[in-house]
Short mmCIF file of C-alpha atoms in Angstrom, two decimals:
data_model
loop_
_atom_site.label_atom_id
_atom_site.label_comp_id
_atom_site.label_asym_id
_atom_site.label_seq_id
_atom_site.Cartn_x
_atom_site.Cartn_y
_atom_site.Cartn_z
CA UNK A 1 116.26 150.20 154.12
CA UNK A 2 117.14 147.71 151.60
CA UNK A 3 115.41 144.44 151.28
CA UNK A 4 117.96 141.36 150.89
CA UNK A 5 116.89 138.80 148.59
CA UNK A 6 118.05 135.98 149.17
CA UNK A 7 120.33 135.06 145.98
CA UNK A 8 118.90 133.41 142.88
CA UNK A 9 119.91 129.50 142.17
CA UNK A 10 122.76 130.56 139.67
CA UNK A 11 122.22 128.30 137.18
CA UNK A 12 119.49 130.56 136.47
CA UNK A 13 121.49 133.49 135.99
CA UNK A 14 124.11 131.62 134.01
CA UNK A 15 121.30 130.01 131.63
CA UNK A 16 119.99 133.98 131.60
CA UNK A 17 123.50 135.28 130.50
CA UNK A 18 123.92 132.47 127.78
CA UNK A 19 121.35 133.57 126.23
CA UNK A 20 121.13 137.33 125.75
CA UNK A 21 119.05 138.75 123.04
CA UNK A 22 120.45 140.53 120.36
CA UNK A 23 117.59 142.91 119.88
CA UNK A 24 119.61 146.34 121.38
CA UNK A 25 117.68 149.87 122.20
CA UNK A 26 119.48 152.88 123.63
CA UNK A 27 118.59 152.45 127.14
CA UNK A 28 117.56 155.44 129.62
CA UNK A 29 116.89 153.48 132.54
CA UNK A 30 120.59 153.24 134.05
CA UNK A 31 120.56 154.60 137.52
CA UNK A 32 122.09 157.55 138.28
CA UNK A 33 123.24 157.39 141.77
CA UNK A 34 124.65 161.01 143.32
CA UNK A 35 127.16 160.39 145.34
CA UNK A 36 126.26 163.10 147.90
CA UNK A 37 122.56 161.80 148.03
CA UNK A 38 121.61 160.98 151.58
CA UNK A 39 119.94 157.55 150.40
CA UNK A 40 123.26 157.02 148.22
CA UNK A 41 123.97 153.73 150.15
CA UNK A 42 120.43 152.38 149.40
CA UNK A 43 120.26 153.40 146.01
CA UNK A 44 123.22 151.71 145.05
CA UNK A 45 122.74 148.57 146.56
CA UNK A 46 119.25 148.68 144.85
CA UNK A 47 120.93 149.09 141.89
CA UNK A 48 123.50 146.69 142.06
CA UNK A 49 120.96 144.26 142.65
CA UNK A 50 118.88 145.03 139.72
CA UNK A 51 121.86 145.72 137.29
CA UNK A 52 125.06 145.26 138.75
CA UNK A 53 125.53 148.39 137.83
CA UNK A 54 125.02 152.12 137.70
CA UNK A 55 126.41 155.97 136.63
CA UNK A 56 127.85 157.55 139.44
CA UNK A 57 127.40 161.56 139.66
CA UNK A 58 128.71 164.23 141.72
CA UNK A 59 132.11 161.89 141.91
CA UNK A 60 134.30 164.65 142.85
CA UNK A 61 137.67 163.44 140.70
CA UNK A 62 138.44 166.96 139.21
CA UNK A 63 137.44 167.22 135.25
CA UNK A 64 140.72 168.33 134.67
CA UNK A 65 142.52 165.31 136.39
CA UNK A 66 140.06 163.69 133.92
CA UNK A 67 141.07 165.57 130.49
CA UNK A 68 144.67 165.52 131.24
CA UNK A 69 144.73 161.36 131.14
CA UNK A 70 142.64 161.28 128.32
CA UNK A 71 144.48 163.58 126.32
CA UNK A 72 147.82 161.74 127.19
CA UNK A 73 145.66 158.70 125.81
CA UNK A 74 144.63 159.96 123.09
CA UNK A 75 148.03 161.53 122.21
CA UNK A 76 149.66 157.75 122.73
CA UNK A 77 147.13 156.18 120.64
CA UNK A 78 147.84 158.72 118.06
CA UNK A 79 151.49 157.77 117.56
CA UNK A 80 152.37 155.93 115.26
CA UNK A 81 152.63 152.20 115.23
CA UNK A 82 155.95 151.24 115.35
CA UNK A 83 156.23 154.00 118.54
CA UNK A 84 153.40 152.46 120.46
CA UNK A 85 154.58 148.82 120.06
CA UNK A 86 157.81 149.70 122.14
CA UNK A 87 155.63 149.99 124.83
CA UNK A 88 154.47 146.21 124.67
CA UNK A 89 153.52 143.76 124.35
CA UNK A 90 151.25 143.67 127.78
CA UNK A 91 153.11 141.01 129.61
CA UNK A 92 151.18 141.48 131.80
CA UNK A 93 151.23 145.51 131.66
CA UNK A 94 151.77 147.19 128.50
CA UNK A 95 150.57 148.43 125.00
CA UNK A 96 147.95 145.53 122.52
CA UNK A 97 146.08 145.86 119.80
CA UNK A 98 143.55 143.74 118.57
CA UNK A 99 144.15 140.86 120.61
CA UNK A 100 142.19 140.23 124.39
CA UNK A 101 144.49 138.24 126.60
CA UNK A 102 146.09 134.96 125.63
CA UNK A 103 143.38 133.05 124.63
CA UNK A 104 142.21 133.94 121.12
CA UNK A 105 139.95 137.11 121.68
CA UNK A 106 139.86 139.57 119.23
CA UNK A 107 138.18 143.11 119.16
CA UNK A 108 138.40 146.55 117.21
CA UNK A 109 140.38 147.62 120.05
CA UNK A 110 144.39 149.51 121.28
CA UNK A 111 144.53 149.73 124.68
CA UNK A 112 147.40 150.49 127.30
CA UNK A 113 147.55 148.04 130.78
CA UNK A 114 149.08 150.07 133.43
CA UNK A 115 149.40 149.19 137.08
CA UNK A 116 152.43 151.15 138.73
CA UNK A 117 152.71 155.06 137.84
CA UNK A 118 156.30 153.88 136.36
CA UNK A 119 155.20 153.68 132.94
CA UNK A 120 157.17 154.90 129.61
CA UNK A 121 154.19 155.39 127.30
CA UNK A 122 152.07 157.39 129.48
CA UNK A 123 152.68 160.85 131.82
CA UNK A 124 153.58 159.61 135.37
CA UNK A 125 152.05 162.43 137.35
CA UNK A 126 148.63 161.97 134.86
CA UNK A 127 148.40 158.47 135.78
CA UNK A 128 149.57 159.10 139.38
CA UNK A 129 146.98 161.99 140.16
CA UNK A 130 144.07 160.24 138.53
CA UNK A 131 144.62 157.24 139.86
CA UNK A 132 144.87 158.78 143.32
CA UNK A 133 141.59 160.25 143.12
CA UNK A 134 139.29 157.50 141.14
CA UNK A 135 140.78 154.98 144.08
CA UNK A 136 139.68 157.43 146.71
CA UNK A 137 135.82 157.48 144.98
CA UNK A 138 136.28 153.44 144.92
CA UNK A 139 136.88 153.53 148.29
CA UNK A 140 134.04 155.26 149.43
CA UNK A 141 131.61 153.51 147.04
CA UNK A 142 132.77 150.47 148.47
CA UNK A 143 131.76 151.35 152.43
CA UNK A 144 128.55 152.55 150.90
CA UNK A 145 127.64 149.27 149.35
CA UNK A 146 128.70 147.65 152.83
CA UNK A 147 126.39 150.23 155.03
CA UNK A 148 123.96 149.62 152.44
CA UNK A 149 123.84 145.89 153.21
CA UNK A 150 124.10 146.17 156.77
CA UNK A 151 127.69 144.88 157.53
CA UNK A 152 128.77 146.10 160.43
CA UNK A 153 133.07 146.67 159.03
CA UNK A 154 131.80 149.24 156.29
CA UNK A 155 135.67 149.23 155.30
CA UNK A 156 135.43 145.24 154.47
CA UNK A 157 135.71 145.93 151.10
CA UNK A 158 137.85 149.17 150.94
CA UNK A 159 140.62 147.66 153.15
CA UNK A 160 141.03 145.16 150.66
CA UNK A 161 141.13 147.73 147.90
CA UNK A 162 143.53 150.68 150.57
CA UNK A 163 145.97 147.76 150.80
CA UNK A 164 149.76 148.26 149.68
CA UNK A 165 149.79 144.53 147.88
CA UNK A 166 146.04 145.15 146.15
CA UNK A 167 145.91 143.91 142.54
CA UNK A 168 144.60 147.41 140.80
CA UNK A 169 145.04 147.92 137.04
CA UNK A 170 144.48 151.02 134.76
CA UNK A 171 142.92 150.06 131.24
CA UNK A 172 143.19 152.81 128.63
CA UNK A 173 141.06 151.75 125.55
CA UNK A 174 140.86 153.02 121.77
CA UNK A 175 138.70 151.58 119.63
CA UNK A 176 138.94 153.56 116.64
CA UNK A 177 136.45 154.70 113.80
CA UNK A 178 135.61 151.31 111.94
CA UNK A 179 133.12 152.81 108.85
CA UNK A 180 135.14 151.34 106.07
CA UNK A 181 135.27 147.70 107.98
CA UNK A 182 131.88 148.16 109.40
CA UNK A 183 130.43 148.91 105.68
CA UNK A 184 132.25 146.18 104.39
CA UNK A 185 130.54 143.38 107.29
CA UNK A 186 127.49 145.20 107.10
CA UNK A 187 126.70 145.46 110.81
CA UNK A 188 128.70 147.19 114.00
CA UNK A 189 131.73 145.51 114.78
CA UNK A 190 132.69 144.14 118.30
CA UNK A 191 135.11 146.33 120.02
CA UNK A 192 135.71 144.26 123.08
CA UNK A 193 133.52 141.14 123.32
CA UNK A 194 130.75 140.23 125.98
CA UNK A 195 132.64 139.58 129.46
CA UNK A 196 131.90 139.81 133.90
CA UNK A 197 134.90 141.80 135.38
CA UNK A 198 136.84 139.73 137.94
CA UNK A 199 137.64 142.26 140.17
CA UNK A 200 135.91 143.78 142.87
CA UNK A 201 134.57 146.78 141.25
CA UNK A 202 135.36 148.97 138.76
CA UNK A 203 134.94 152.27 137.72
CA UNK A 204 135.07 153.49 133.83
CA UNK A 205 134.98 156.69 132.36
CA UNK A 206 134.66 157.29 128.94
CA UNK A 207 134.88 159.90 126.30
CA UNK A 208 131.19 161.11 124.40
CA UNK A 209 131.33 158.33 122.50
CA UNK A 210 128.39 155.23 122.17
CA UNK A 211 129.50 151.72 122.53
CA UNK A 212 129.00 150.11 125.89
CA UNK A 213 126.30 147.86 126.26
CA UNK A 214 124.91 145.98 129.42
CA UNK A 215 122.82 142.20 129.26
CA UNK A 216 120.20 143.08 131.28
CA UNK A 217 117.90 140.42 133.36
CA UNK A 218 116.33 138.97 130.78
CA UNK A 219 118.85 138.64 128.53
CA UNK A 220 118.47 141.64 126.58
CA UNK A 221 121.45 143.81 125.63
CA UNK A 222 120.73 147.42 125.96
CA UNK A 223 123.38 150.48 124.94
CA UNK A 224 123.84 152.64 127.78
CA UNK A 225 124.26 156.40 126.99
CA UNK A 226 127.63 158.21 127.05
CA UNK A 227 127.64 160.72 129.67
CA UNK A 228 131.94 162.18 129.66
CA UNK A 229 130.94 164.02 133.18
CA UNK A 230 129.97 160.72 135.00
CA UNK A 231 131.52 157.46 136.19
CA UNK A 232 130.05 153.79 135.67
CA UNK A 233 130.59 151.63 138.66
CA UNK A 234 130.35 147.91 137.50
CA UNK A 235 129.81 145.10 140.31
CA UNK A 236 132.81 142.36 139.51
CA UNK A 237 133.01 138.75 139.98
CA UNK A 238 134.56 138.13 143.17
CA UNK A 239 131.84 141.05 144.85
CA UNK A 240 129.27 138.63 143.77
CA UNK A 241 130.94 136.12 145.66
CA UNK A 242 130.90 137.72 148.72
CA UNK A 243 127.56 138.83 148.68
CA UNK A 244 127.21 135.04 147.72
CA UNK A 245 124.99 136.45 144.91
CA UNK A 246 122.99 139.03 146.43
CA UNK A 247 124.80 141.14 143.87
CA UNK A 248 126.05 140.11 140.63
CA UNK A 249 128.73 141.06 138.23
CA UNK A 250 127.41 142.43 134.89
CA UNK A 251 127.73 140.91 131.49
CA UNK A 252 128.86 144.10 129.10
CA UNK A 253 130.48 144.63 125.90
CA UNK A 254 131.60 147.63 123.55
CA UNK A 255 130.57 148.10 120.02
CA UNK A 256 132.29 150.33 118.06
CA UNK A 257 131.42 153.42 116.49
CA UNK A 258 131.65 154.56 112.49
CA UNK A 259 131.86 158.18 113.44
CA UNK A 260 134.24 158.95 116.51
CA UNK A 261 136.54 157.13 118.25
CA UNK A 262 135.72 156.10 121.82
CA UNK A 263 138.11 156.45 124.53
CA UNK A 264 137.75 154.77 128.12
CA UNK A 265 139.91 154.75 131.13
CA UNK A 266 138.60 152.16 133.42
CA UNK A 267 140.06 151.43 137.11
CA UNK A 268 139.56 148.00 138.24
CA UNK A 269 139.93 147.46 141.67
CA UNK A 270 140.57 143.69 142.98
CA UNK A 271 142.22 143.02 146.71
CA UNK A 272 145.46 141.14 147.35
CA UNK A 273 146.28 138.29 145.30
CA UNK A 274 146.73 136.17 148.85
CA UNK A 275 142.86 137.72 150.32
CA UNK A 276 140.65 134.53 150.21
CA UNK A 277 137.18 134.76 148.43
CA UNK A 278 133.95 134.16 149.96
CA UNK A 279 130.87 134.81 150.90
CA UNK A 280 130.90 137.04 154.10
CA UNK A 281 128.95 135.10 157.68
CA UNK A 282 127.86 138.39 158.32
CA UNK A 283 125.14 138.40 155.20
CA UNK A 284 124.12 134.77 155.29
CA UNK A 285 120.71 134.12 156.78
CA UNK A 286 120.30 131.42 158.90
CA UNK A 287 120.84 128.25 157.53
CA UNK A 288 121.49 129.68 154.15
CA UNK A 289 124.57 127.50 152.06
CA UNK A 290 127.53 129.45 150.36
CA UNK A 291 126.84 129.22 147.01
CA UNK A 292 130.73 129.08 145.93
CA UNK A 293 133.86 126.87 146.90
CA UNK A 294 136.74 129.14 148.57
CA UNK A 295 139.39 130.84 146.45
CA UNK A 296 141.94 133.29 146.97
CA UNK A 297 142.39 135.79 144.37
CA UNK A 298 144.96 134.89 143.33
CA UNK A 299 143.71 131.53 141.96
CA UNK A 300 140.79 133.14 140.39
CA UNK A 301 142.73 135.52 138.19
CA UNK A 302 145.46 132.61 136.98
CA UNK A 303 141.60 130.86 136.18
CA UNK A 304 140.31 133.83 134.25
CA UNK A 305 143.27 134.67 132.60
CA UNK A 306 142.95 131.11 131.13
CA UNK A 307 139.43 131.50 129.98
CA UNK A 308 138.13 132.69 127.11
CA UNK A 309 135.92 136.44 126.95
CA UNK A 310 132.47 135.10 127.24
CA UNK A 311 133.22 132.39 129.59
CA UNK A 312 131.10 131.68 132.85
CA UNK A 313 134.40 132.10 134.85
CA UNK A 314 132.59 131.64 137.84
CA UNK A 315 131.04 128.34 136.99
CA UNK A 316 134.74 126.75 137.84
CA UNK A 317 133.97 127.74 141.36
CA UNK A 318 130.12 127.08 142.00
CA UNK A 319 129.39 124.44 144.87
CA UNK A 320 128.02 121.12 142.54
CA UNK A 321 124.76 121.06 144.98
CA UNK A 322 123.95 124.99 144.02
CA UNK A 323 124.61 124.52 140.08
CA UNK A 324 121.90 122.26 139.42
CA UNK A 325 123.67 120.83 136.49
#
């Protein structure tokens, strides 16, 4: 059984995430969570408490769902430019390059937006089958983090997600090989800068490629292995807030790479835009405070979408009493 702790005063975490170290090692201690495992639901909820995160085995999406996306990817990125800009810019949805939203955010980074299997740029029944299965494993990681924490609705979480009006997105990112630029700056450049996810959760899976890096605890960024047979299952934003911290979204980044090109196809999972935000009753202990003002969705993602990369986004929507600033 898991042991609850009751949620750290966050502006400890934020002053922790300001200031994360730039000392980076190749970390090995990422859990790796089987799916299958009887104590899955413990393990993960241990995790997501320690990290926020964790690499998913055992998943059961078929590999070659997997390669067929990926090589649709990689044959979109390959086109030339003039080709793939047809297919933007992402207004919301759509083809980018180089810039990260609206507000000024830069990386060494193409990527493709997709929501809707009715896209031009990309294979609808690629993007239709994989999406159908990596929202079936989201679903079920979901109701294992809710057993894990003892709420009684284990589907809390994966109704939100199941529902016809949820607010999913496919990302499909490129960063490509960057040795000449990286020579010329003398150091790795940033792919796509230090950020939480807002969603739910989400669920990335990448090609054999380094690059992502997690802030761990005490501020220290670590760069998590590739592993192209496994997901990585990252806690977002509003998850945090309804655990009301017990777990908390992680602070990651990509770097990118002077020898290959990294691919990654991440599913981000959020609930309706009209679902309000907040901690659940069912996990506060007696007398404990919520720790965050009600939101709906909705309002949260027209917040983060005017925010820049590395912003606390969640600061916005911190009760005054819990912030201690």
């Amino acid at each position: 059984m898991v042991v609850l702790s009751k949620p750290a005063p966050l502006h400890d975490h934020y002053a922790s995430i300001k200031t994360c170290k730039p000392r980076i090692s190749v970390f090995k201690g990422i859990p790796s969570i089987n799916l299958r495992d009887p104590k899955a639901k413990t393990l993960i909820i241990q995790a997501c408490q320690e990290f926020g995160f964790f690499k998913l085995l055992n998943h059961g999406v078929p590999m070659e769902t997997i390669a067929r996306l990926e090589a649709e990817a990689l044959s979109f990125f390959n086109l030339p430019r003039s080709v793939k800009d047809k297919a933007g810019p992402p207004n919301p949805f759509g083809y980018g390059t180089k810039g990260i939203g609206p507000n000024g955010d830069v990386g060494w980074i193409e990527y493709l937006l997709i929501n809707t299997d009715q896209n031009p740029a990309i294979s609808r029944s690629a993007v239709k089958d994989y999406v159908m299965e990596v929202k079936a494993v989201a679903y079920e990681v979901a109701e294992l983090m809710a057993e894990g924490l003892g709420i009684e609705r284990r589907d809390v979480w994966s109704k939100m997600l199941r529902e016809e009006e949820s607010d999913w997105c496919l990302r499909l990112n490129h960063y490509p090989i960057s040795q000449d630029l990286q020579a010329l700056s003398g150091r790795k450049m940033i792919g796509f800068g230090e950020h939480t996810d807002p969603q739910i959760i989400s669920l990335l899976k990448s090609n054999n490629t380094s690059g992502l890096q997690i802030c761990l605890k005490d501020g220290t960024w670590v760069s998590v292995p590739p592993d192209h047979a496994s997901f990585f299952v990252t806690v977002g934003d509003a998850l945090q807030v309804m655990t009301n911290g017990r777990l908390k979204s992680v602070r990651h980044r990509v770097m990118t790479n002077s020898l290959k090109p990294r691919i990654s196809m991440i599913y981000f999972g959020g609930p309706p835009l009209s679902e309000t935000i907040r901690p659940l009753p069912s996990l506060m202990a007696k007398g404990e405070e919520s720790l965050y003002n009600e939101f709906t969705w909705r309002e949260y993602k027209a917040s983060a979408y005017k925010s820049r990369l590395g912003d606390y986004r969640l600061g916005l929507f911190e009760k005054a009493s819990t912030t201690g600033h």
